[in-house]
Structures are given as structure tokens and as C-alpha cells.
Amino acid sequence: MAEQNTIKKIGVLTSGGDAPGMNPAIRSVVRTAFYHDITVMGIYRGYDGLLNKEIKELTVSDVGGIINRGGTVLLTARCEEMYEEEGQKKAGEILKEFEIDALVVIGGDGSYKGALAIHEHSGIPMIGIPGTIDNDIPGTDFTIGFATAVNTALDAIDKIRDTATSHERLFVVEVMGRQAGYIALETAIAGGAEAVLMPEVPFDLDVICARIEAGSKRGKLSSIVVVAEGAASSMEVAYRIKQTLNVDTRLTVIGHMQRGGSPVALDRILAARFGKAGVDLLLEGERGAKMIGVIGGKISVNDLADTSAYVHKIDPEIVELARILAI
Ligand code: F6P
């Protein structure tokens, strides 16, 4: 890490599913780089755009007025070509052609696989910044976009609770998370849900039904069951609960609404910290492939290679908390 600073130009791209807070992260990278007299090239449409040379300098004013905007001004894509060696090599060659000394990739673990492959073929330093609503990246307690997505889902659940109570109904609410139950778990705790289904935690619908029934016997007027999209078919869950309990049941799928909207303060600040930390790391001489994260409130640095080597586990204590409070 003691290498001299030869970084004069860095590239930045967003890749995979967008997440609220990606814009503040781009802004942080550009403004920190500007502060240190480094040029930033914005790469549009993720790796797709890199392979198509959709590359343009980003100035300080280009990132003005974006801190409060959801989505990503750089646009994003999931790129098939980057799964092939040919695409990975070509990406490195294009970065060299544009004299880009290092690349900042804002996205999830799929995006890091691409970054790692480019690094292995070209030697170009890579900095990963965790941006995904799923919060499923090892090496960081939080990813950019998670807090906003939870707040969006929570807002929906609060509204659903109003109508559920008025009609004395049960609602099954599906939230995002194909492989991860973080959004489901935190939304369930914050929304006072009666049950939560996550891909990481085995569940028994009969036990859940018995608990819901006990609650309504005690006088509960409504029940909400939060289902992470990867845990089970929410339609099937709603059908089974209705069959078992014979209660008026409805299903709401919140869907991509969770990916949009103005980032909450927590995500903006996380994004600001991650962006600056990424540029700082390069200035300190880092020339490998690393990921910035936050552990226990402090910025952490991990090998990008490790982010796919193990799984970001759900904290069993939080699962227990959700179960106890759902009574
Ligand atoms: O980015 C993560 C995520 O929102 C997951 O929660 C979800 O399963 C997936 O992306 C949806 O992807 P797409 O936008 O391609 O439908």
C-alpha cells in the first residue's frame, strides 16, 4: 500500500439493481476526487456502457442537485458480456484506452465479480462501494439504499395497517429480497408485523397461523405477515393462511417502489462516507481490488474477492426480537 500516488483519472459506474443513495455516492466520488485534483470519468449504463465506450468526464457541477434524487444519473444495467472472459478483457482495454487509472464500482456482489475479473486481467485498481437495497453484502453492516427501502416498505405497511384494521383483515405483504430477508425483517419489526418470512430462516405456516389466531382471540383487529420475495410465493402463503384460518385475507406486493424515491439521510451520509473513503484509499496507494464498508460505525476495507466467499448472515438476535414482539 505504500505506492506513490499516480492516480490522475478514475472512472465511476453504477451496476446491477439501482438503490437510493447511488447519486450521493457518485457525487462524493466526484467531489473528493476534484478536491485532490483527480479527473473523474462517468461510465454510463454500467459495464454495458463501458464496453460501448459510453464514457464522459464528470465535473463538480455535473453532480450538483443530485444528492436528493433516487435512482442513478449514470444509469445502470445487468451485463451478460461481463460473465465472459472476452468481455472482461475488453473492459480493461477500454479503461486503458481512456487512461483511467482506477475504477469505482457502485453496486452489489454481482457487480464486484465483474470488477474483480477486470482487475485480474488488466491490473487496474478497483474500488467497490456497496449499493443495493438488499443489504446482503459481506464485509459491511449496511449497504447504500437499504435504509430508504425499509422506510418505503414501512410507509406502505403503516397504510395497509389502517385499512386492515378497519376491515379486520389479514394482509400478506411481499417485500423485495430474492436471497436476503433483511428488508423483510426490519420492516416487520418497525411495522409491528405479526409474522415475517425470510429465505434464511425456516418457518412453519401452521405455527404462524396458530399465533395469528391466538392474537385475534385476544382482540387483535388485524394481522400483517411480511414475506421476503425469496422466502416463498406470497400468493401461496396468502392462500394457505386463508384456508387454515378462514379470515378475510388480502395480498399486497410492494415491488420496485422500494428501489425508488429520495434517499433518507442515513443512506446519503453512508454514500458520502463510502465515496470519499474509496478515493482516499486510492490516494493512499491501494492498487488492488477492495471494497469499502462500514463495520460498527467505522469505515472498513475488504478484499473484493472475499465478498463472494462468504454470506452476510442475518443476526439471530434480531430474528428472535421480531418473533417475541410479534406476539
Ligand atoms: O437490487 C436488488 C433487487 O431489488 C432484489 O431485491 C430483487 O429481487 C431484484 O433486485 C429485482 O431485480 P429486477 O429489477 O431485475 O427485477
Short mmCIF file of C-alpha atoms and ligand atoms in Angstrom, two decimals, residues 16-19 78 131-134 136 175-180 183 229 256 259, ligand 1:
data_model
loop_
_atom_site.label_atom_id
_atom_site.label_comp_id
_atom_site.label_asym_id
_atom_site.label_seq_id
_atom_site.Cartn_x
_atom_site.Cartn_y
_atom_site.Cartn_z
CA GLY A 16 -26.94 -4.05 -11.08
CA GLY A 17 -30.21 -3.03 -9.42
CA ASP A 18 -30.31 0.68 -8.61
CA ALA A 19 -30.51 1.82 -4.99
CA ARG A 78 -27.02 -6.06 -15.72
CA GLY A 131 -25.04 -0.13 -3.24
CA THR A 132 -28.07 -2.42 -3.10
CA ILE A 133 -31.34 -2.25 -1.21
CA ASP A 134 -30.91 -5.91 -0.17
CA ASP A 136 -26.71 -8.68 1.63
CA VAL A 175 -41.23 -7.06 0.05
CA MET A 176 -38.08 -7.32 -2.07
CA GLY A 177 -35.17 -9.63 -1.34
CA ARG A 178 -34.65 -12.63 -3.60
CA GLN A 179 -31.90 -14.15 -1.48
CA ALA A 180 -31.98 -11.90 1.54
CA ILE A 183 -35.76 -5.73 4.24
CA GLU A 229 -39.88 -12.39 -2.18
CA HIS A 256 -39.96 -1.94 -7.31
CA ARG A 259 -35.99 0.78 -5.20
O1 F6P B 1 -31.40 -4.99 -6.44
C1 F6P B 1 -31.91 -5.96 -5.65
C2 F6P B 1 -33.29 -6.33 -6.07
O2 F6P B 1 -34.15 -5.23 -5.93
C3 F6P B 1 -33.83 -7.54 -5.34
O3 F6P B 1 -34.37 -7.24 -4.08
C4 F6P B 1 -34.83 -8.05 -6.34
O4 F6P B 1 -35.03 -9.43 -6.17
C5 F6P B 1 -34.19 -7.76 -7.65
O5 F6P B 1 -33.29 -6.70 -7.44
C6 F6P B 1 -35.15 -7.40 -8.76
O6 F6P B 1 -34.43 -7.22 -9.92
P1 F6P B 1 -35.04 -6.62 -11.28
O7 F6P B 1 -35.08 -5.14 -11.12
O8 F6P B 1 -34.08 -7.05 -12.31
O9 F6P B 1 -36.42 -7.18 -11.42
#
